[in-house]
């Protein structure tokens, strides 16, 4: 599925690239060009079970860019990222322009050497992925290990192709029963003790 | 027969087996010993122990001490057990910052109510039943954390577990029935301090349990739930021990003593009335919110603060957060000891000054904590803040037993409730909404501490004075008997119900301080 680079985002990238950070190494997201096209198997609104369901990611080069742009790409990393709704009122998942500090993409799907031909990977969601809404993003790295370009499975505003992953409850019947029994024991033994003491006091009084 | 002055004669009679205690009033001539009783420790006329021997388990005084503080410790562990897990729970249950803040508030709000009820319960049925009831009835809510699957459920369960913090009241009340007033600052401070330590111990214990359970094969989202079983077990175990081994008073349990007529059964409405009409109760309600309250708030937010601000790993943030709560092992007793030492020379006025100084210093270092930008400075500020706040808690309960004799339980309960109210309030104002960062919230909390500690200057006892005023010049009101017997009306005095207060008044004369007593002798 070809996705065209929206014109205004290109202007935004141009403007924001003026604020790109210095050679110290902190790359800003806004300085990256969106040269990857990413498609993923979950459709909009689909709910996946962590630890069981799979995601298939396919990525390719965006041919609206000239071929020469990708000569510096050495490696590509595909990551699972939070959708905006998962980041609301959650400072620990904050979106920041500096990629070093940005907390949007915290889970790695796959990391591979860069290759020109169309690429594809099927990933089984891990069991301890948080329960929330996600998108998929791929970053291209140069030989110095710095991000130089990206692609994502949704539009620039991250409003389409959002999917959910839900953690399995992991509750086992035996432990359920143990919890219930211990709670009952606590209450019963307390009142039992109380009742026995009252009875003892009464029998002493009667003597 | 020895000649006077012959070598060695001055040591005759000394057996070399006298026990020395670091803190004791056993040989204090101003407190008469009751030598007709069979207690292992020396006691006063109310059969309260005059010495505090930590390493003993003698019945009933020291055994009560150990049962009390361990019960209270257990409840602190379970109430704050979720705090070190917040980074994991927020992913498991998809919590927002508001959810986390509300859960923190819920964890301390439940006990505002339960501490009040506990105060009443101690006065009416005795601390032994009161303590055991709360321990064993909150155990099911600890086990319920295992079943939580949403933000709402999480908040409700933390609210219910929070009820257990009422054991604080039974702990302090129980110490006041078992130990003499001259060492009550130290005893209350040690018992409560070692109990409060649970808030720090839990930050170490729970991540450790989590790691062990994960090693057995559980996923993170299951392991944190199973970890809650340990505090649950402790609740049940301690509840049974308290019932089996504890007793309400040095002479026995409350029920049998009341039946024998040794202790008069009091009316709840009267006990409550004398508590709420005493203005000092409300000043301490406010003050304790700024010492214990901020301590509880910090227990809830500090691990997440270090995790997020300095990008530490979970277990590292837990260790640093733990040192805050663990400082209680010495900080709170220290506050109590300082209170007792100040009282020796300056009486109650010394206790009040001691409290104001310690609490204000705590506030200053709280401001420093919020403003520190580097990790070492942050940790140093946190440690000094913890010492100030916790010592202030100890100092507070060096004063509370003297506010009233009749309504000690209710006043202890109200003060304790004030602590939790302060915690809920500070969490609501500074840590729930996203208006400002956690660091700013901590600094603002420090300013609030300093401001709301000033009312301690208004606490005045006619027989002892206040921070800036001497005792009243009216000689009829200037004695302890007048103050403590004013809680009983003529009819009750006719029945002799005030006898306990008279005994207490006599034992509390030490609160005049040596300076005053020396000047009175010179007159």
XYZ file of C-alpha atoms in Angstrom:
730
model
C 0.000 0.000 0.000
C 1.610 3.203 -1.162
C 1.371 6.059 1.333
C 2.079 9.558 0.088
C 4.018 11.926 2.253
C 1.515 14.678 3.169
C 2.785 17.993 1.865
C 2.345 20.010 5.009
C 4.264 17.469 7.116
C 7.200 17.938 4.785
C 7.120 21.678 5.475
C 6.862 20.976 9.198
C 9.900 18.712 8.960
C 11.822 21.428 7.122
C 10.955 24.027 9.750
C 11.634 21.755 12.695
C 14.910 20.534 11.243
C 16.206 24.036 11.935
C 15.970 23.132 15.616
C 17.772 19.827 15.214
C 20.190 19.190 18.049
C 23.955 19.574 17.743
C 26.551 16.969 16.882
C 26.541 15.806 20.505
C 24.433 12.949 19.294
C 20.869 13.621 20.444
C 18.790 13.269 17.336
C 15.409 14.955 17.213
C 12.462 13.105 15.781
C 11.388 16.060 13.722
C 14.689 16.022 11.838
C 14.026 12.565 10.439
C 12.671 11.997 7.006
C 9.837 9.566 6.591
C 11.428 7.350 3.967
C 9.976 4.038 5.109
C 6.572 2.738 4.297
C 5.242 0.430 6.972
C 2.291 -1.897 6.951
C 1.163 -4.057 9.831
C -1.241 -6.969 10.121
C -3.546 -5.779 12.954
C -6.301 -3.629 11.572
C -7.747 -0.496 13.145
C -9.187 -1.255 16.582
C -8.168 -4.911 16.683
C -7.439 -6.320 20.146
C -4.476 -8.687 20.479
C -3.686 -11.003 23.367
C -0.214 -10.486 24.777
C 1.887 -13.628 24.597
C -0.376 -15.327 22.054
C -1.260 -13.165 19.028
C 1.196 -12.133 16.318
C 1.964 -8.952 14.417
C 3.298 -9.083 10.859
C 5.256 -5.994 9.786
C 6.214 -5.238 6.215
C 8.430 -2.298 5.318
C 9.733 -0.860 2.077
C 11.389 2.230 0.701
C 9.208 5.233 -0.080
C 9.893 5.795 -3.755
C 8.858 9.475 -3.657
C 12.348 10.030 -2.262
C 15.372 9.756 -4.505
C 17.193 6.474 -4.351
C 20.418 8.049 -3.117
C 18.934 9.040 0.256
C 19.283 5.547 1.635
C 23.004 5.064 0.974
C 23.841 5.893 4.606
C 21.349 3.428 6.103
C 23.077 0.498 7.701
C 20.526 -0.915 10.128
C 16.813 -0.875 10.691
C 14.927 -1.330 13.952
C 11.201 -1.937 14.138
C 9.567 -0.898 17.399
C 6.206 -1.102 19.113
C 5.156 2.415 20.120
C 2.413 3.958 22.240
C -0.482 5.613 20.466
C -1.318 9.151 21.673
C -4.254 7.964 23.776
C -1.880 5.752 25.789
C 0.281 8.732 26.583
C -2.407 11.027 27.997
C -1.745 11.887 31.686
C 1.159 9.439 31.780
C 4.427 11.280 32.227
C 6.433 8.053 31.983
C 5.342 7.676 28.338
C 5.969 11.312 27.376
C 6.483 12.341 23.744
C 9.641 14.391 23.404
C 11.339 15.554 20.244
C 14.780 14.457 21.409
C 14.932 10.760 20.544
C 17.237 10.087 23.466
C 14.602 11.217 25.959
C 11.473 10.317 24.034
C 9.511 7.541 25.708
C 7.087 6.770 22.934
C 8.717 3.574 21.623
C 9.780 1.272 24.420
C 9.522 -2.213 22.873
C 11.731 -3.673 20.146
C 10.110 -5.937 17.563
C 13.132 -6.676 15.385
C 16.547 -5.221 14.483
C 18.116 -6.128 11.141
C 20.842 -4.970 8.783
C 19.413 -2.687 6.154
C 18.553 -4.234 2.798
C 16.977 -2.778 -0.283
C 14.443 -5.461 -1.026
C 11.057 -5.497 0.641
C 11.283 -6.714 4.200
C 8.864 -8.610 6.395
C 8.792 -9.942 9.983
C 6.257 -11.788 12.118
C 6.478 -11.090 15.842
C 4.724 -12.839 18.713
C 3.663 -10.240 21.268
C 5.478 -10.711 24.568
C 3.577 -11.599 27.713
C 4.547 -8.539 29.742
C 3.544 -5.905 27.179
C 1.358 -3.327 28.967
C -2.355 -3.318 28.257
C -2.961 -0.300 26.020
C -3.145 1.074 22.406
C -0.215 0.936 19.976
C 1.269 1.779 16.570
C 4.396 0.375 14.898
C 7.366 2.450 13.846
C 10.675 1.655 12.109
C 13.881 3.678 12.492
C 16.789 3.535 10.032
C 20.280 3.946 11.487
C 23.532 5.026 9.875
C 26.944 3.444 10.530
C 27.428 5.621 13.639
C 24.261 4.147 15.145
C 22.257 7.373 14.847
C 18.687 7.548 13.613
C 18.427 9.059 10.120
C 14.943 8.211 8.939
C 11.722 6.567 10.055
C 8.437 5.075 8.934
C 5.236 4.334 10.826
C 2.099 2.284 10.347
C -0.213 5.241 10.883
C -0.573 8.805 9.579
C 1.384 11.823 10.832
C -1.242 12.519 13.537
C -1.354 8.875 14.627
C -5.120 8.522 14.213
C -5.507 5.467 11.969
C -4.428 1.828 12.212
C -4.289 1.886 16.023
C -4.528 -1.502 17.672
C -4.770 -2.735 21.247
C -2.750 -5.307 23.127
C -4.265 -6.768 26.251
C -2.204 -8.643 28.870
C -3.547 -12.013 29.887
C -4.793 -12.051 33.457
C -2.490 -14.874 34.491
C -4.664 -15.840 37.432
C -4.496 -19.521 38.278
C -7.338 -21.346 39.954
C -5.209 -22.776 42.752
C -4.008 -19.358 43.850
C -7.559 -17.997 43.597
C -8.726 -20.665 46.003
C -5.786 -20.073 48.352
C -6.615 -16.354 48.558
C -10.262 -17.056 49.302
C -9.463 -19.673 51.954
C -6.962 -17.506 53.793
C -9.419 -14.603 53.890
C -12.109 -16.835 55.290
C -9.744 -18.339 57.862
C -8.805 -14.892 59.097
C -12.397 -13.832 59.737
C -13.571 -17.137 61.157
C -10.662 -17.579 63.565
C -11.095 -14.036 64.896
C -14.760 -14.469 65.739
C -14.107 -17.987 66.961
C -11.534 -16.725 69.439
C -13.855 -13.924 70.575
C -16.738 -16.317 71.124
C -14.595 -18.841 73.017
C -13.258 -16.171 75.351
C -16.715 -14.838 76.095
C -17.881 -18.350 76.899
C -14.909 -18.933 79.196
C -15.558 -15.668 81.017
C -19.207 -16.592 81.486
C -18.389 -20.035 82.844
C -15.875 -18.548 85.315
C -18.516 -16.094 86.493
C -21.054 -18.821 86.978
C -18.734 -20.846 89.196
C 30.393 -5.718 112.503
C 32.365 -3.328 110.366
C 34.102 -0.264 111.656
C 33.075 2.818 109.916
C 35.679 3.933 107.479
C 37.501 0.626 107.291
C 38.631 -0.248 103.782
C 35.851 -1.680 101.688
C 33.054 -0.734 104.081
C 31.553 1.815 101.719
C 30.767 -0.947 99.256
C 28.923 -3.148 101.716
C 25.426 -3.920 100.596
C 26.280 -3.506 96.933
C 25.745 -6.850 95.292
C 27.190 -6.039 91.901
C 24.072 -7.434 90.283
C 22.058 -4.251 89.896
C 20.673 -4.017 86.407
C 21.460 -0.779 84.667
C 19.086 0.548 82.110
C 19.894 3.186 79.530
C 16.531 4.787 80.127
C 14.804 4.320 83.386
C 13.124 6.224 86.098
C 13.322 3.285 88.485
C 15.529 5.149 90.915
C 13.755 8.467 90.564
C 12.604 9.429 94.044
C 9.825 11.675 92.701
C 7.982 8.648 91.374
C 6.836 6.322 94.101
C 7.254 2.646 93.414
C 4.539 0.211 94.136
C 6.364 -2.625 95.828
C 3.355 -4.715 96.673
C 3.087 -6.198 93.193
C 4.757 -9.116 91.506
C 5.949 -7.531 88.239
C 9.383 -8.263 86.888
C 10.026 -4.593 86.175
C 9.741 -1.805 88.763
C 6.319 -0.126 88.487
C 4.604 3.041 89.705
C 1.287 3.441 91.515
C -0.660 2.704 88.328
C 1.439 -0.452 87.794
C 3.050 1.124 84.750
C 6.639 0.153 84.146
C 9.279 2.689 85.099
C 11.999 1.098 82.998
C 12.205 0.277 79.311
C 14.262 -2.813 78.598
C 14.139 -3.473 74.872
C 15.666 -6.929 74.956
C 13.218 -8.334 77.456
C 9.992 -10.181 76.724
C 8.640 -10.028 80.251
C 4.928 -10.096 80.708
C 3.066 -7.795 80.484
C 4.975 -4.610 79.766
C 7.703 -5.579 77.331
C 5.690 -8.338 75.729
C 3.019 -5.738 74.956
C 5.659 -3.468 73.486
C 6.851 -6.112 71.043
C 3.356 -7.298 70.066
C 2.299 -3.697 69.489
C 5.110 -2.525 67.316
C 5.238 -5.670 65.194
C 1.469 -5.477 64.540
C 1.799 -1.882 63.505
C 4.831 -2.696 61.342
C 2.817 -5.389 59.536
C 0.060 -2.927 58.697
C 2.531 -0.425 57.308
C 4.053 -3.128 55.133
C 0.693 -4.049 53.622
C -0.558 -0.474 53.196
C 2.516 0.650 51.251
C 3.260 -2.666 49.554
C 1.914 -1.334 46.257
C 4.194 1.722 46.194
C 7.394 0.040 44.899
C 5.299 -1.814 42.310
C 3.663 1.261 40.778
C 5.832 1.224 37.630
C 4.637 -2.334 36.984
C 1.043 -1.918 38.123
C 0.604 1.177 35.942
C 1.413 -0.953 32.902
C -0.680 -3.921 34.005
C -3.818 -1.918 34.714
C -3.230 0.945 32.242
C -3.286 3.553 35.022
C -2.986 7.299 34.478
C -1.155 9.701 36.774
C -4.513 10.665 38.294
C -5.325 7.024 39.045
C -2.011 6.574 40.797
C -2.503 9.768 42.780
C -6.026 8.801 43.765
C -4.902 5.364 44.892
C -2.245 6.966 47.068
C -4.853 9.233 48.633
C -7.214 6.289 49.097
C -4.522 4.271 50.872
C -4.265 6.842 53.642
C -7.854 8.110 53.756
C -9.428 4.875 54.931
C -7.633 5.119 58.202
C -8.834 8.647 58.947
C -12.080 6.996 59.857
C -10.640 3.762 61.248
C -8.240 5.604 63.576
C -11.177 7.466 65.104
C -13.094 4.243 65.606
C -9.970 2.620 67.024
C -9.577 5.388 69.581
C -13.099 4.788 70.791
C -12.616 1.022 70.716
C -9.492 1.244 72.863
C -11.328 3.259 75.479
C -14.335 0.946 75.432
C -13.101 -2.632 74.794
C -9.364 -2.354 75.319
C -6.411 -2.237 72.927
C -5.924 -5.997 72.673
C -9.234 -6.737 70.946
C -9.081 -3.489 69.002
C -5.672 -4.378 67.548
C -6.557 -8.005 66.772
C -9.834 -7.044 65.122
C -8.281 -4.586 62.731
C -5.419 -6.935 61.847
C -7.622 -9.886 61.024
C -10.484 -8.045 59.363
C -8.160 -6.239 56.939
C -6.321 -9.436 55.976
C -8.950 -10.374 53.333
C -8.482 -7.020 51.585
C -4.742 -7.677 51.310
C -5.487 -11.015 49.652
C -7.998 -9.251 47.358
C -5.203 -7.301 45.666
C -4.542 -10.536 43.793
C -7.875 -10.214 41.960
C -7.675 -6.535 40.952
C -8.084 -5.935 37.200
C -8.903 -2.232 36.787
C -7.965 1.202 38.078
C -11.179 1.357 40.115
C -10.558 -1.976 41.778
C -6.980 -0.976 42.581
C -8.127 2.220 44.293
C -10.823 0.435 46.318
C -8.481 -2.302 47.553
C -5.795 0.193 48.590
C -8.505 2.097 50.464
C -9.557 -1.008 52.373
C -6.025 -2.119 53.203
C -5.404 1.414 54.484
C -7.933 0.845 57.291
C -5.271 -1.268 59.009
C -3.162 1.814 59.845
C -5.520 2.214 62.794
C -3.191 -0.147 64.677
C -1.160 2.970 65.335
C -3.753 4.116 67.844
C -3.902 0.792 69.660
C -0.101 0.764 69.727
C 0.266 4.201 71.324
C -2.683 3.681 73.666
C -1.287 0.338 74.786
C 2.127 1.897 75.499
C 0.447 4.628 77.551
C -1.282 2.039 79.725
C 1.903 0.098 80.292
C 4.664 2.691 80.749
C 5.165 5.654 83.074
C 4.846 9.207 81.790
C 8.486 10.091 82.276
C 9.626 7.592 79.669
C 6.497 7.690 77.522
C 8.169 9.866 74.891
C 10.848 7.275 74.327
C 8.504 4.276 74.506
C 5.847 5.724 72.207
C 8.541 6.962 69.854
C 10.260 3.601 69.649
C 7.071 1.573 69.219
C 5.658 3.864 66.567
C 9.011 4.421 64.895
C 9.709 0.733 64.523
C 6.147 0.289 63.257
C 6.442 3.157 60.763
C 9.643 1.537 59.553
C 7.348 -0.905 57.758
C 6.773 1.808 55.154
C 10.467 1.632 54.332
C 10.936 -2.101 54.806
C 8.165 -2.785 52.331
C 10.075 -0.937 49.581
C 12.878 -3.476 50.036
C 10.821 -6.537 50.883
C 8.284 -6.405 48.064
C 10.768 -6.041 45.174
C 12.742 -8.913 46.721
C 9.648 -11.111 46.887
C 8.832 -10.064 43.333
C 12.272 -11.161 42.108
C 11.943 -14.517 43.903
C 8.491 -15.180 42.488
C 9.637 -14.259 38.988
C 12.513 -16.671 39.325
C 9.996 -19.452 39.936
C 8.510 -18.649 36.547
C 5.704 -16.141 36.984
C 5.333 -13.176 34.603
C 5.706 -9.683 36.099
C 1.969 -9.052 35.968
C 1.261 -12.148 38.077
C 4.286 -11.939 40.354
C 3.346 -8.596 41.919
C -0.075 -9.941 42.813
C 1.272 -13.082 44.472
C 3.755 -10.981 46.447
C 0.809 -9.535 48.396
C 0.187 -12.898 50.035
C 3.118 -12.368 52.384
C 1.737 -9.250 54.108
C -1.604 -11.055 54.226
C -0.104 -14.001 56.108
C 1.600 -11.618 58.522
C -1.725 -9.953 59.338
C -3.320 -13.251 60.312
C -0.288 -14.480 62.235
C 0.079 -11.293 64.291
C -3.643 -11.122 64.958
C -3.563 -14.591 66.500
C -0.458 -13.772 68.571
C -2.019 -10.590 69.946
C -5.130 -12.478 71.027
C -3.191 -15.313 72.584
C -0.377 -13.436 74.312
C -1.544 -9.851 74.862
C -3.335 -8.173 77.750
C -4.936 -4.730 77.951
C -3.553 -3.460 81.250
C -0.736 -4.376 83.619
C -3.269 -5.987 85.934
C -5.138 -7.981 83.323
C -7.692 -7.603 80.589
C -10.234 -4.811 80.472
C -13.352 -6.960 80.532
C -12.560 -8.934 83.704
C -11.173 -5.826 85.450
C -14.341 -3.896 84.711
C -16.466 -6.785 85.958
C -14.462 -6.915 89.177
C -15.099 -3.233 89.645
C -11.415 -2.317 89.594
C -11.974 -0.052 86.652
C -15.080 2.007 86.150
C -16.891 1.573 82.878
C -17.004 4.943 81.208
C -19.679 6.498 78.986
C -18.692 6.921 75.352
C -20.490 10.242 74.972
C -18.539 11.746 77.857
C -15.225 10.420 76.626
C -15.911 11.869 73.182
C -17.115 15.195 74.585
C -13.983 15.851 76.608
C -11.844 14.972 73.612
C -13.495 17.243 71.077
C -13.966 20.217 73.398
C -10.274 20.323 74.233
C -8.756 22.766 71.716
C -5.350 21.130 71.984
C -6.804 18.042 70.288
C -7.468 20.017 67.111
C -4.107 21.752 67.057
C -2.424 18.360 67.219
C -4.821 17.046 64.540
C -3.313 19.694 62.269
C 0.282 19.336 63.448
C 0.446 15.590 63.089
C -0.738 15.943 59.504
C 2.466 17.871 58.863
C 4.758 15.259 60.372
C 3.194 11.835 59.906
C 1.048 13.035 57.035
C 3.990 14.164 54.937
C 5.853 11.003 55.876
C 3.048 8.824 54.484
C 2.810 10.968 51.367
C 6.528 10.618 50.786
C 6.294 6.828 51.293
C 3.789 6.786 48.426
C 5.574 9.058 45.946
C 9.301 8.827 46.578
C 10.074 5.567 44.723
C 8.292 6.709 41.568
C 9.976 10.152 41.960
C 13.483 8.682 41.916
C 12.543 6.181 39.182
C 11.284 8.885 36.846
C 13.486 11.891 37.700
C 16.874 10.225 37.847
C 16.098 7.280 35.551
C 16.996 4.687 38.127
C 16.138 1.006 37.905
C 13.128 -0.196 39.887
C 15.056 -1.952 42.626
C 17.475 0.990 43.011
C 14.621 3.452 43.387
C 13.106 1.045 45.912
C 16.299 0.939 47.989
C 16.552 4.719 48.152
C 12.875 5.030 48.960
C 13.328 2.406 51.659
C 15.949 4.447 53.482
C 13.330 7.128 53.975
C 11.029 4.829 55.895
C 13.806 2.893 57.608
C 15.195 6.047 59.187
C 12.257 5.609 61.576
C 14.207 2.977 63.467
C 16.168 5.706 65.198
C 14.606 8.999 64.101
C 11.268 8.616 65.798
C 12.629 7.294 69.120
C 15.159 10.120 68.923
C 12.312 12.626 68.808
C 10.713 10.949 71.795
C 13.970 10.889 73.762
C 14.639 14.558 72.978
C 11.139 15.264 74.262
C 11.809 13.412 77.515
C 15.208 15.090 77.962
C 13.761 18.546 77.310
C 11.015 17.766 79.799
C 13.485 16.905 82.548
C 14.762 20.466 82.652
C 12.004 22.532 81.142
C 8.947 20.352 81.591
C 6.100 20.523 79.110
C 7.440 23.805 77.707
C 10.574 21.969 76.659
C 8.503 19.299 74.935
C 6.627 21.930 72.936
C 9.774 23.757 71.848
C 11.375 20.450 70.889
C 8.409 19.599 68.674
C 8.385 22.955 66.928
C 12.112 22.867 66.195
C 12.145 19.301 64.841
C 9.083 19.729 62.636
C 10.241 23.041 61.174
C 13.676 21.609 60.377
C 11.910 18.744 58.592
C 10.020 21.273 56.497
C 13.215 23.071 55.515
C 14.827 19.878 54.249
C 11.655 18.953 52.383
C 12.042 22.151 50.395
C 15.680 21.207 49.747
C 14.623 17.757 48.504
C 12.324 19.233 45.905
C 14.954 21.649 44.698
C 17.894 19.225 44.495
C 18.933 18.509 40.940
C 21.590 15.893 41.546
C 21.107 12.439 42.975
C 23.550 12.668 45.940
C 22.124 16.022 47.092
C 18.622 14.657 46.684
C 19.366 11.620 48.826
C 21.024 13.744 51.518
C 18.050 16.117 51.666
C 15.690 13.165 51.811
C 17.518 11.608 54.750
C 17.592 14.869 56.721
C 13.918 15.480 55.888
C 13.037 12.017 57.128
C 14.884 12.549 60.410
C 13.142 15.888 61.012
C 9.636 14.671 60.185
C 9.915 11.361 62.012
C 11.510 12.860 65.107
C 8.618 15.344 65.140
C 6.194 12.388 65.137
C 7.979 10.953 68.146
C 7.933 14.316 69.884
C 4.197 14.685 69.262
C 3.399 11.502 71.116
C 5.577 12.591 73.974
C 2.926 15.303 74.524
C -0.356 13.568 73.604
C -0.603 11.389 76.749
C -0.715 14.572 78.831
C -3.583 16.292 77.046
C -6.202 14.144 78.717
C -6.367 11.112 80.933
C -10.028 10.266 80.472
C -10.124 10.573 76.703
C -6.635 9.392 75.828
C -7.937 6.858 73.315
C -10.149 9.236 71.411
C -7.508 11.964 71.359
C -4.862 9.520 70.155
C -7.332 8.411 67.501
C -8.111 11.952 66.417
C -4.444 12.901 66.246
C -3.679 9.761 64.257
C -6.586 10.534 61.955
C -5.177 14.029 61.515
C -1.951 12.466 60.328
C -3.738 10.563 57.619
C -5.876 13.531 56.721
C -2.702 15.561 56.233
C -1.363 12.842 53.976
C -4.508 12.727 51.843
C -4.555 16.504 51.624
C -0.901 16.883 50.591
C -1.238 14.114 48.001
C -4.351 15.775 46.591
C -2.845 19.262 46.505
C 0.611 18.430 45.217
C 0.800 15.007 43.574
C -2.407 14.056 41.833
C -2.970 16.616 39.132
C -0.488 17.432 36.409
C -0.327 21.158 37.137
C 3.254 20.982 38.388
C 6.070 18.483 38.548
C 6.667 16.177 41.498
C 9.773 18.142 42.416
C 7.804 21.375 42.718
C 5.123 19.547 44.649
C 7.686 18.373 47.198
C 9.034 21.915 47.698
C 5.558 23.345 48.166
C 4.822 20.633 50.695
C 7.876 21.790 52.663
C 6.544 25.332 52.795
C 3.181 24.030 53.993
C 4.918 22.076 56.786
C 6.675 25.177 58.104
C 3.517 27.288 57.989
C 1.199 24.776 59.622
C 3.634 23.962 62.441
C 3.335 27.477 63.847
C 0.063 26.734 65.739
C 2.030 24.678 68.297
C 2.747 28.058 69.881
C -0.902 28.232 70.896
C -0.873 25.064 73.034
C -1.061 26.142 76.692
C -1.395 24.080 79.863
C -2.487 26.158 82.903
C -0.246 24.109 85.211
C 2.807 24.042 82.973
C 2.635 26.953 80.513
C 3.234 27.078 76.765
C 6.120 27.955 74.441
C 6.026 31.656 75.229
C 3.856 31.879 78.335
C 4.558 30.644 81.898
C 2.019 28.660 83.945
C -1.072 30.534 85.049
C -0.762 32.775 88.086
C -4.058 31.495 89.516
C -2.872 29.025 92.170
C -6.067 26.979 92.226
C -5.669 26.151 88.541
C -1.923 25.776 88.669
C -1.862 22.125 89.646
C -2.123 18.895 87.779
C -5.015 17.542 89.837
C -7.188 20.507 88.861
C -6.513 20.004 85.148
C -7.098 16.251 85.051
C -10.044 16.199 87.436
C -11.831 18.940 85.510
C -12.816 16.175 83.099
C -15.092 14.654 85.724
C -18.221 16.275 87.151
C -19.183 16.234 90.855
C -21.408 13.192 90.541
C -18.647 11.152 88.945
C -16.152 12.324 91.556
C -18.578 11.190 94.268
C -18.480 7.714 92.762
C -14.698 7.836 92.793
C -14.457 7.448 89.021
C -11.684 10.033 88.900
C -9.241 8.020 90.953
C -7.216 7.044 87.892
C -6.881 10.699 86.927
C -5.666 11.575 90.417
C -2.976 8.928 90.221
C -1.979 10.156 86.802
C -1.868 13.775 87.973
C 0.547 12.852 90.730
C 2.754 10.934 88.316
C 2.750 13.807 85.821
C 4.250 16.375 88.157
C 7.552 15.850 86.387
C 6.198 17.946 83.518
C 6.879 21.044 85.592
C 10.535 20.572 84.779
C 13.498 20.728 87.137
C 13.986 24.431 86.647
C 10.522 25.192 87.989
C 10.755 22.672 90.805
C 14.133 24.013 91.895
C 12.815 27.572 91.975
C 9.807 26.428 93.968
C 12.081 24.797 96.547
C 14.098 28.005 96.851
C 10.913 29.969 97.511
